[in-house]
Amino acid sequence: MTVPLIAAFLASAGIPLYIHLPSFAAELGIGLGTVGYLLFGLRALDFVQDPLLGRLVDRFPTYRSYFVSGAFVGMGVGFWIAFVMQPNIFGLVLGLVLVFTAYSLGTILFYGQGAAIVGAGTDSAHLRFAGRRETGALVGIVVAAILPGVLGGFYGVRQGYAIFGVVLAAAAIAIWLFSRSFWTPLATGRQESQSFRGLLQPRVLQLLLIALLNALPVAITSTLFLFFVEDRLVLGDYAGLFLVLFFLTAGMSAPFWSWASARFGARQVLLCAMSLAIVSFIGAYSLPVGAAWQFGLICAASGAALGADMVILPALFANVLMKQGIATGMGFGVWAFAAKISLALAAAIVLPVLQSSGFSPKGPNTAEALQRLNFLYALLPCGLKALAMVFVAQLPRDKKHPLVPRRVD
């Protein structure tokens, strides 16, 4: 119960924020282009801080409890500042810096602790643990993605976001207190390299590149999701249901992908899931206005594909770190940055491009603006996913432990 619960809370600071920040910022009078550049700037901060946070965690293991406290309290305070106080752009930046920095620290600690619990086991062991973790994360994404809309329907948009901030701040403190026993330091019984040179090994770099490329399509569709549903399909009343369907399917599929990867090999299964995602994205491009059930099927298919992404790649990366003797804090610091920079790149690229077409959220839009939205949401992710597949296909395969290189001492 503890692992899914922690994962659910941490996930609230990931994809859900990128879904809601554009519309939330619009309520505060901040333009789409400004939001895109703001998010990219915050990710530039992560470029520096994520590896350093990982190094700090590895360097001072006896201070783990303090790091954990800082992560949960920092996220709680950041959520309060951003959503409850609803400040000007400078206050919003402060709140988001707190949220994302604390989220980075919490993610590094969580993934590192999971790797230590499983140890240098097989891919199957890491995949089973990842299945529990990512199922919890997907539940958290669903709740955080739909809650502002539900609350906004009852209390108004801005008040709904304020209550959303209160809920997340309270959850931060409650889960921190509930999970304290989980963070007990574990002896790994192995020598860990804390040099950044360890991350330059070909297999590590290959997995990091795949993670970045593979995350970009989901980052783009998450950033543009509400705009596509409300302005392109004119199905704003169903947005919450579509989000639930997407992430619920992802969560339900996670155990299947975990089993299939252990049974048939991670590379083959991941390629199948990526192909499913491409078919889904292509299908979204040709949808007519009001195509509710068709878009529902696309949400289900692309959600199932996301389940594979979230289970397989982190598990493989954790196993590589353990087998190669690389410090998990430092390794997952870089991994966290790779995951988040995809969201920032998506926002920094697609939001200004969309704004340049004259697109206006919930406003009258020209055919050119809607076509630009259609291309960015549906076709651009296909090309990026296909590029990621090229690199996945180049991964080696080992019959006993797929994709994990043997360590040479």
Short mmCIF file of C-alpha atoms in Angstrom, two decimals:
data_model
loop_
_atom_site.label_atom_id
_atom_site.label_comp_id
_atom_site.label_asym_id
_atom_site.label_seq_id
_atom_site.Cartn_x
_atom_site.Cartn_y
_atom_site.Cartn_z
CA MET A 1 0.00 0.00 0.00
CA THR A 2 2.83 2.41 0.83
CA VAL A 3 4.53 2.19 -2.57
CA PRO A 4 1.41 2.96 -4.66
CA LEU A 5 0.42 5.74 -2.25
CA ILE A 6 3.77 7.54 -2.49
CA ALA A 7 3.77 7.08 -6.25
CA ALA A 8 0.26 8.50 -6.53
CA PHE A 9 1.17 11.68 -4.68
CA LEU A 10 4.43 12.28 -6.53
CA ALA A 11 2.64 11.79 -9.84
CA SER A 12 0.35 14.74 -9.06
CA ALA A 13 3.27 17.09 -9.81
CA GLY A 14 3.96 15.58 -13.22
CA ILE A 15 1.58 15.27 -16.16
CA PRO A 16 -1.48 16.75 -14.34
CA LEU A 17 0.26 20.08 -13.82
CA TYR A 18 1.10 20.29 -17.51
CA ILE A 19 -2.51 19.53 -18.34
CA HIS A 20 -3.88 22.28 -16.10
CA LEU A 21 -1.21 24.98 -16.01
CA PRO A 22 -2.06 26.50 -19.43
CA SER A 23 -5.75 26.96 -18.53
CA PHE A 24 -4.95 27.91 -14.91
CA ALA A 25 -2.49 30.54 -16.11
CA ALA A 26 -5.13 31.88 -18.50
CA GLU A 27 -7.40 32.39 -15.48
CA LEU A 28 -4.59 34.45 -13.93
CA GLY A 29 -4.20 36.49 -17.12
CA ILE A 30 -0.94 34.86 -18.27
CA GLY A 31 -0.54 34.10 -22.01
CA LEU A 32 0.15 30.68 -23.52
CA GLY A 33 3.55 31.69 -24.89
CA THR A 34 4.61 32.98 -21.48
CA VAL A 35 3.55 29.71 -19.86
CA GLY A 36 5.55 27.71 -22.39
CA TYR A 37 8.72 29.70 -21.80
CA LEU A 38 8.15 29.63 -18.04
CA LEU A 39 7.91 25.85 -17.98
CA PHE A 40 10.99 25.52 -20.15
CA GLY A 41 12.89 27.85 -17.81
CA LEU A 42 11.92 25.72 -14.83
CA ARG A 43 13.21 22.65 -16.64
CA ALA A 44 16.46 24.49 -17.34
CA LEU A 45 16.78 24.78 -13.57
CA ASP A 46 16.24 21.02 -13.36
CA PHE A 47 19.14 20.53 -15.77
CA VAL A 48 21.42 21.80 -13.01
CA GLN A 49 19.63 20.70 -9.87
CA ASP A 50 18.41 17.16 -10.60
CA PRO A 51 21.87 15.54 -10.96
CA LEU A 52 23.11 17.59 -7.99
CA LEU A 53 20.17 16.50 -5.85
CA GLY A 54 20.91 12.89 -6.75
CA ARG A 55 24.57 13.39 -5.87
CA LEU A 56 23.56 14.97 -2.55
CA VAL A 57 21.33 12.01 -1.67
CA ASP A 58 24.17 9.56 -2.41
CA ARG A 59 26.75 11.63 -0.54
CA PHE A 60 24.78 11.95 2.70
CA PRO A 61 22.73 8.75 3.15
CA THR A 62 22.35 9.32 6.91
CA TYR A 63 20.33 12.47 6.18
CA ARG A 64 17.76 10.58 4.13
CA SER A 65 14.93 11.30 6.58
CA TYR A 66 15.59 15.04 6.29
CA PHE A 67 15.63 14.84 2.51
CA VAL A 68 12.30 12.99 2.55
CA SER A 69 10.79 15.59 4.87
CA GLY A 70 12.01 18.39 2.62
CA ALA A 71 10.52 16.73 -0.45
CA PHE A 72 7.01 16.30 0.95
CA VAL A 73 6.84 19.59 2.84
CA GLY A 74 8.30 21.46 -0.14
CA MET A 75 5.66 20.07 -2.49
CA GLY A 76 2.91 20.92 -0.02
CA VAL A 77 4.06 24.53 0.40
CA GLY A 78 4.56 24.93 -3.35
CA PHE A 79 1.06 23.68 -4.14
CA TRP A 80 -0.35 26.08 -1.56
CA ILE A 81 1.46 29.10 -3.00
CA ALA A 82 0.62 28.35 -6.62
CA PHE A 83 -3.00 27.23 -6.39
CA VAL A 84 -4.40 28.49 -3.09
CA MET A 85 -2.79 31.93 -3.02
CA GLN A 86 -3.08 32.33 -6.84
CA PRO A 87 -0.40 35.04 -6.99
CA ASN A 88 0.98 37.07 -9.90
CA ILE A 89 3.50 35.52 -12.26
CA PHE A 90 6.40 35.99 -9.83
CA GLY A 91 4.55 34.22 -7.03
CA LEU A 92 3.51 31.49 -9.45
CA VAL A 93 7.16 30.97 -10.40
CA LEU A 94 8.10 30.69 -6.71
CA GLY A 95 5.38 28.12 -6.06
CA LEU A 96 6.30 26.06 -9.12
CA VAL A 97 10.02 26.14 -8.28
CA LEU A 98 9.20 24.71 -4.85
CA VAL A 99 6.89 22.05 -6.30
CA PHE A 100 9.25 20.90 -9.04
CA THR A 101 12.40 20.97 -6.90
CA ALA A 102 10.72 18.98 -4.13
CA TYR A 103 9.20 16.65 -6.73
CA SER A 104 12.67 16.02 -8.16
CA LEU A 105 14.05 15.21 -4.74
CA GLY A 106 11.12 12.95 -3.87
CA THR A 107 11.31 11.08 -7.18
CA ILE A 108 15.05 10.50 -6.83
CA LEU A 109 14.61 9.18 -3.29
CA PHE A 110 11.64 7.01 -4.25
CA TYR A 111 13.19 5.35 -7.29
CA GLY A 112 16.49 4.88 -5.48
CA GLN A 113 14.78 3.27 -2.50
CA GLY A 114 12.87 0.96 -4.82
CA ALA A 115 16.07 -0.09 -6.56
CA ALA A 116 17.68 -0.81 -3.19
CA ILE A 117 14.68 -2.88 -2.05
CA VAL A 118 14.73 -5.07 -5.16
CA GLY A 119 18.54 -5.15 -5.36
CA ALA A 120 20.54 -6.52 -8.27
CA GLY A 121 17.83 -8.97 -9.21
CA THR A 122 16.43 -9.93 -12.56
CA ASP A 123 14.42 -7.75 -14.90
CA SER A 124 11.34 -9.64 -13.70
CA ALA A 125 11.84 -8.51 -10.10
CA HIS A 126 12.29 -4.89 -11.13
CA LEU A 127 9.30 -5.10 -13.46
CA ARG A 128 7.04 -6.45 -10.68
CA PHE A 129 8.04 -3.61 -8.36
CA ALA A 130 7.64 -1.11 -11.19
CA GLY A 131 4.17 -2.46 -11.89
CA ARG A 132 3.03 -1.64 -8.34
CA ARG A 133 4.72 1.75 -8.40
CA GLU A 134 3.41 2.85 -11.78
CA THR A 135 -0.12 1.60 -11.08
CA GLY A 136 -0.16 3.88 -8.05
CA ALA A 137 1.31 6.72 -10.09
CA LEU A 138 -1.39 6.39 -12.71
CA VAL A 139 -4.11 6.50 -10.06
CA GLY A 140 -2.54 9.71 -8.78
CA ILE A 141 -2.46 11.15 -12.28
CA VAL A 142 -6.15 10.36 -12.79
CA VAL A 143 -7.19 11.99 -9.53
CA ALA A 144 -5.01 15.08 -9.99
CA ALA A 145 -6.06 15.42 -13.63
CA ILE A 146 -9.81 15.38 -13.06
CA LEU A 147 -10.11 16.95 -9.60
CA PRO A 148 -9.78 20.63 -10.67
CA GLY A 149 -12.49 20.16 -13.30
CA VAL A 150 -14.85 18.46 -10.83
CA LEU A 151 -14.25 21.10 -8.17
CA GLY A 152 -14.55 23.88 -10.73
CA GLY A 153 -17.96 22.58 -11.73
CA PHE A 154 -19.21 22.98 -8.17
CA TYR A 155 -17.35 26.05 -6.94
CA GLY A 156 -16.15 27.92 -10.03
CA VAL A 157 -12.83 27.60 -11.84
CA ARG A 158 -10.57 29.70 -9.61
CA GLN A 159 -12.11 28.45 -6.37
CA GLY A 160 -11.84 24.90 -7.69
CA TYR A 161 -8.11 25.33 -8.23
CA ALA A 162 -7.78 26.77 -4.71
CA ILE A 163 -9.45 23.72 -3.16
CA PHE A 164 -7.26 21.52 -5.37
CA GLY A 165 -4.20 23.20 -3.82
CA VAL A 166 -5.51 22.63 -0.30
CA VAL A 167 -6.10 18.93 -1.02
CA LEU A 168 -2.59 18.43 -2.39
CA ALA A 169 -0.94 20.34 0.45
CA ALA A 170 -2.82 18.23 3.01
CA ALA A 171 -1.99 15.03 1.12
CA ALA A 172 1.71 15.92 1.18
CA ILE A 173 1.79 16.05 4.98
CA ALA A 174 -0.44 13.00 5.47
CA ILE A 175 1.51 10.73 3.12
CA TRP A 176 4.84 11.94 4.52
CA LEU A 177 3.77 10.88 8.03
CA PHE A 178 2.21 7.61 6.86
CA SER A 179 5.22 6.45 4.83
CA ARG A 180 8.07 7.20 7.24
CA SER A 181 8.94 3.53 7.81
CA PHE A 182 9.36 2.98 4.05
CA TRP A 183 12.39 5.27 3.92
CA THR A 184 14.60 3.26 6.29
CA PRO A 185 18.10 3.16 4.72
CA LEU A 186 18.99 -0.22 3.21
CA ALA A 187 22.47 -1.66 2.93
CA THR A 188 23.05 -2.65 -0.68
CA GLY A 189 26.18 -4.68 0.00
CA ARG A 190 27.93 -3.30 -3.07
CA GLN A 191 30.36 -0.59 -4.04
CA GLU A 192 28.66 2.30 -5.82
CA SER A 193 30.34 4.64 -8.24
CA GLN A 194 29.36 8.26 -7.56
CA SER A 195 31.23 9.58 -10.57
CA PHE A 196 29.22 11.14 -13.38
CA ARG A 197 31.43 9.15 -15.75
CA GLY A 198 29.40 6.08 -14.85
CA LEU A 199 26.41 7.66 -16.56
CA LEU A 200 28.37 7.95 -19.80
CA GLN A 201 28.33 4.19 -20.34
CA PRO A 202 26.70 3.40 -23.72
CA ARG A 203 23.79 1.40 -22.28
CA VAL A 204 22.94 4.11 -19.75
CA LEU A 205 23.05 6.86 -22.39
CA GLN A 206 20.98 4.76 -24.77
CA LEU A 207 18.21 4.25 -22.22
CA LEU A 208 18.24 7.95 -21.27
CA LEU A 209 17.87 8.97 -24.92
CA ILE A 210 15.03 6.51 -25.45
CA ALA A 211 13.29 7.78 -22.31
CA LEU A 212 13.50 11.37 -23.54
CA LEU A 213 12.29 10.66 -27.08
CA ASN A 214 9.58 8.28 -25.93
CA ALA A 215 8.20 10.75 -23.39
CA LEU A 216 7.89 13.66 -25.83
CA PRO A 217 4.71 12.43 -27.60
CA VAL A 218 2.85 11.98 -24.30
CA ALA A 219 4.16 15.35 -23.11
CA ILE A 220 2.82 17.07 -26.23
CA THR A 221 -0.60 15.42 -26.09
CA SER A 222 -0.86 16.13 -22.35
CA THR A 223 -0.05 19.80 -22.87
CA LEU A 224 -2.61 20.18 -25.66
CA PHE A 225 -5.23 17.74 -24.38
CA LEU A 226 -7.78 20.22 -23.02
CA PHE A 227 -7.44 22.47 -26.07
CA PHE A 228 -7.94 19.52 -28.44
CA VAL A 229 -11.01 18.24 -26.61
CA GLU A 230 -12.63 21.63 -25.99
CA ASP A 231 -11.77 23.53 -29.18
CA ARG A 232 -11.08 20.90 -31.83
CA LEU A 233 -13.66 18.23 -30.91
CA VAL A 234 -16.02 20.59 -29.03
CA LEU A 235 -16.43 17.98 -26.29
CA GLY A 236 -15.39 20.01 -23.26
CA ASP A 237 -18.04 18.40 -21.05
CA TYR A 238 -16.40 15.01 -21.61
CA ALA A 239 -12.80 16.08 -20.91
CA GLY A 240 -12.78 14.61 -17.41
CA LEU A 241 -14.18 11.30 -18.61
CA PHE A 242 -11.59 11.08 -21.38
CA LEU A 243 -8.79 11.70 -18.86
CA VAL A 244 -10.14 9.03 -16.54
CA LEU A 245 -10.40 6.55 -19.42
CA PHE A 246 -6.87 7.33 -20.62
CA PHE A 247 -5.13 6.93 -17.27
CA LEU A 248 -7.41 4.17 -16.00
CA THR A 249 -6.52 2.09 -19.05
CA ALA A 250 -2.85 2.85 -18.46
CA GLY A 251 -3.12 1.71 -14.84
CA MET A 252 -5.06 -1.44 -15.68
CA SER A 253 -2.56 -2.36 -18.40
CA ALA A 254 0.53 -1.95 -16.20
CA PRO A 255 0.41 -5.47 -14.67
CA PHE A 256 -0.06 -6.96 -18.14
CA TRP A 257 2.97 -5.14 -19.56
CA SER A 258 5.02 -6.22 -16.55
CA TRP A 259 4.08 -9.87 -17.13
CA ALA A 260 4.50 -9.68 -20.90
CA SER A 261 7.96 -8.10 -20.62
CA ALA A 262 9.15 -10.82 -18.28
CA ARG A 263 7.66 -13.48 -20.55
CA PHE A 264 8.54 -12.25 -24.04
CA GLY A 265 11.30 -9.69 -23.51
CA ALA A 266 11.15 -5.99 -22.81
CA ARG A 267 12.30 -4.84 -26.25
CA GLN A 268 9.66 -6.74 -28.19
CA VAL A 269 6.85 -5.72 -25.84
CA LEU A 270 7.91 -2.07 -25.79
CA LEU A 271 7.97 -1.94 -29.60
CA CYS A 272 4.45 -3.37 -29.72
CA ALA A 273 3.21 -0.77 -27.26
CA MET A 274 4.87 2.06 -29.19
CA SER A 275 3.22 0.86 -32.41
CA LEU A 276 -0.14 0.95 -30.65
CA ALA A 277 0.54 4.55 -29.61
CA ILE A 278 1.32 5.61 -33.20
CA VAL A 279 -1.90 4.06 -34.51
CA SER A 280 -3.81 5.94 -31.81
CA PHE A 281 -2.22 9.30 -32.63
CA ILE A 282 -2.94 8.88 -36.35
CA GLY A 283 -6.56 8.07 -35.56
CA ALA A 284 -6.98 11.32 -33.63
CA TYR A 285 -5.96 13.43 -36.64
CA SER A 286 -8.97 12.52 -38.78
CA LEU A 287 -11.69 12.74 -36.12
CA PRO A 288 -14.70 14.92 -36.93
CA VAL A 289 -16.17 17.40 -34.46
CA GLY A 290 -18.20 15.66 -31.76
CA ALA A 291 -16.60 12.22 -32.25
CA ALA A 292 -16.96 11.22 -28.60
CA TRP A 293 -16.91 7.43 -28.73
CA GLN A 294 -14.15 7.36 -31.36
CA PHE A 295 -11.94 9.60 -29.24
CA GLY A 296 -12.78 7.42 -26.25
CA LEU A 297 -11.35 4.40 -28.07
CA ILE A 298 -8.23 6.41 -28.92
CA CYS A 299 -7.84 7.41 -25.26
CA ALA A 300 -8.11 3.77 -24.21
CA ALA A 301 -5.56 2.55 -26.77
CA SER A 302 -3.04 5.33 -26.14
CA GLY A 303 -3.52 4.90 -22.39
CA ALA A 304 -2.66 1.22 -22.66
CA ALA A 305 0.49 2.15 -24.57
CA LEU A 306 1.44 4.63 -21.84
CA GLY A 307 1.23 1.84 -19.26
CA ALA A 308 4.07 0.03 -21.02
CA ASP A 309 6.22 3.18 -21.13
CA MET A 310 5.84 3.79 -17.42
CA VAL A 311 6.57 0.21 -16.35
CA ILE A 312 9.30 -1.03 -18.67
CA LEU A 313 11.83 1.77 -19.10
CA PRO A 314 12.29 2.74 -15.41
CA ALA A 315 12.64 -0.93 -14.47
CA LEU A 316 15.33 -1.50 -17.10
CA PHE A 317 17.18 1.63 -16.04
CA ALA A 318 17.10 0.62 -12.37
CA ASN A 319 18.50 -2.81 -13.20
CA VAL A 320 21.29 -1.33 -15.30
CA LEU A 321 22.27 1.01 -12.46
CA MET A 322 22.35 -1.84 -9.94
CA LYS A 323 24.29 -4.22 -12.17
CA GLN A 324 26.82 -1.59 -13.23
CA GLY A 325 27.36 -0.35 -9.68
CA ILE A 326 26.18 3.22 -10.37
CA ALA A 327 24.79 5.21 -7.43
CA THR A 328 21.00 5.21 -7.75
CA GLY A 329 20.52 8.74 -6.44
CA MET A 330 22.76 10.21 -9.10
CA GLY A 331 21.35 7.93 -11.79
CA PHE A 332 17.73 8.72 -11.07
CA GLY A 333 18.58 12.40 -10.74
CA VAL A 334 19.51 12.36 -14.41
CA TRP A 335 16.54 10.10 -15.20
CA ALA A 336 14.16 12.55 -13.51
CA PHE A 337 15.59 15.38 -15.57
CA ALA A 338 15.19 13.42 -18.81
CA ALA A 339 11.55 12.73 -17.99
CA LYS A 340 10.75 16.33 -17.08
CA ILE A 341 12.65 18.03 -19.88
CA SER A 342 10.32 16.27 -22.31
CA LEU A 343 7.36 18.05 -20.73
CA ALA A 344 9.20 21.36 -20.82
CA LEU A 345 10.26 20.93 -24.45
CA ALA A 346 6.68 20.12 -25.36
CA ALA A 347 5.36 23.26 -23.68
CA ALA A 348 8.14 25.50 -25.03
CA ILE A 349 7.67 24.27 -28.60
CA VAL A 350 3.97 23.66 -29.11
CA LEU A 351 2.41 26.47 -27.05
CA PRO A 352 4.22 29.36 -28.81
CA VAL A 353 3.67 27.69 -32.20
CA LEU A 354 -0.01 27.31 -31.40
CA GLN A 355 -0.27 30.90 -30.19
CA SER A 356 1.39 32.17 -33.38
CA SER A 357 -1.54 30.75 -35.37
CA GLY A 358 -3.93 32.99 -33.45
CA PHE A 359 -5.36 30.15 -31.36
CA SER A 360 -7.45 31.29 -28.39
CA PRO A 361 -8.50 28.79 -25.68
CA LYS A 362 -12.31 28.47 -25.51
CA GLY A 363 -12.61 31.32 -27.99
CA PRO A 364 -13.53 31.59 -31.65
CA ASN A 365 -10.70 30.15 -33.75
CA THR A 366 -9.91 30.17 -37.45
CA ALA A 367 -9.65 26.99 -39.50
CA GLU A 368 -5.90 27.58 -39.70
CA ALA A 369 -5.55 27.70 -35.92
CA LEU A 370 -7.55 24.51 -35.45
CA GLN A 371 -5.57 22.75 -38.16
CA ARG A 372 -2.35 23.77 -36.41
CA LEU A 373 -3.71 22.34 -33.18
CA ASN A 374 -4.71 19.15 -34.99
CA PHE A 375 -1.22 18.69 -36.44
CA LEU A 376 0.58 19.40 -33.17
CA TYR A 377 -1.66 17.09 -31.14
CA ALA A 378 -1.98 14.14 -33.52
CA LEU A 379 0.77 13.99 -36.16
CA LEU A 380 3.84 15.47 -34.48
CA PRO A 381 3.76 12.80 -31.72
CA CYS A 382 3.72 10.07 -34.40
CA GLY A 383 7.03 11.21 -35.86
CA LEU A 384 8.67 11.45 -32.44
CA LYS A 385 7.40 8.04 -31.37
CA ALA A 386 8.66 6.48 -34.62
CA LEU A 387 12.10 7.99 -33.98
CA ALA A 388 12.11 6.51 -30.48
CA MET A 389 11.24 3.11 -31.95
CA VAL A 390 14.38 3.22 -34.09
CA PHE A 391 16.52 3.45 -30.96
CA VAL A 392 14.53 0.80 -29.08
CA ALA A 393 15.01 -1.60 -32.00
CA GLN A 394 18.78 -1.18 -31.63
CA LEU A 395 18.80 -2.41 -28.03
CA PRO A 396 20.50 -5.79 -27.58
CA ARG A 397 18.57 -8.79 -26.41
CA ASP A 398 19.62 -11.33 -23.82
CA LYS A 399 17.51 -14.47 -23.50
CA LYS A 400 17.74 -14.63 -19.73
CA HIS A 401 17.62 -10.96 -18.75
CA PRO A 402 16.49 -8.95 -21.78
CA LEU A 403 18.19 -5.62 -22.41
CA VAL A 404 20.44 -5.77 -19.36
CA PRO A 405 24.17 -5.92 -20.16
CA ARG A 406 26.44 -8.27 -18.28
CA ARG A 407 28.80 -6.47 -15.98
CA VAL A 408 32.48 -6.96 -16.73
CA ASP A 409 34.60 -6.59 -13.58
#
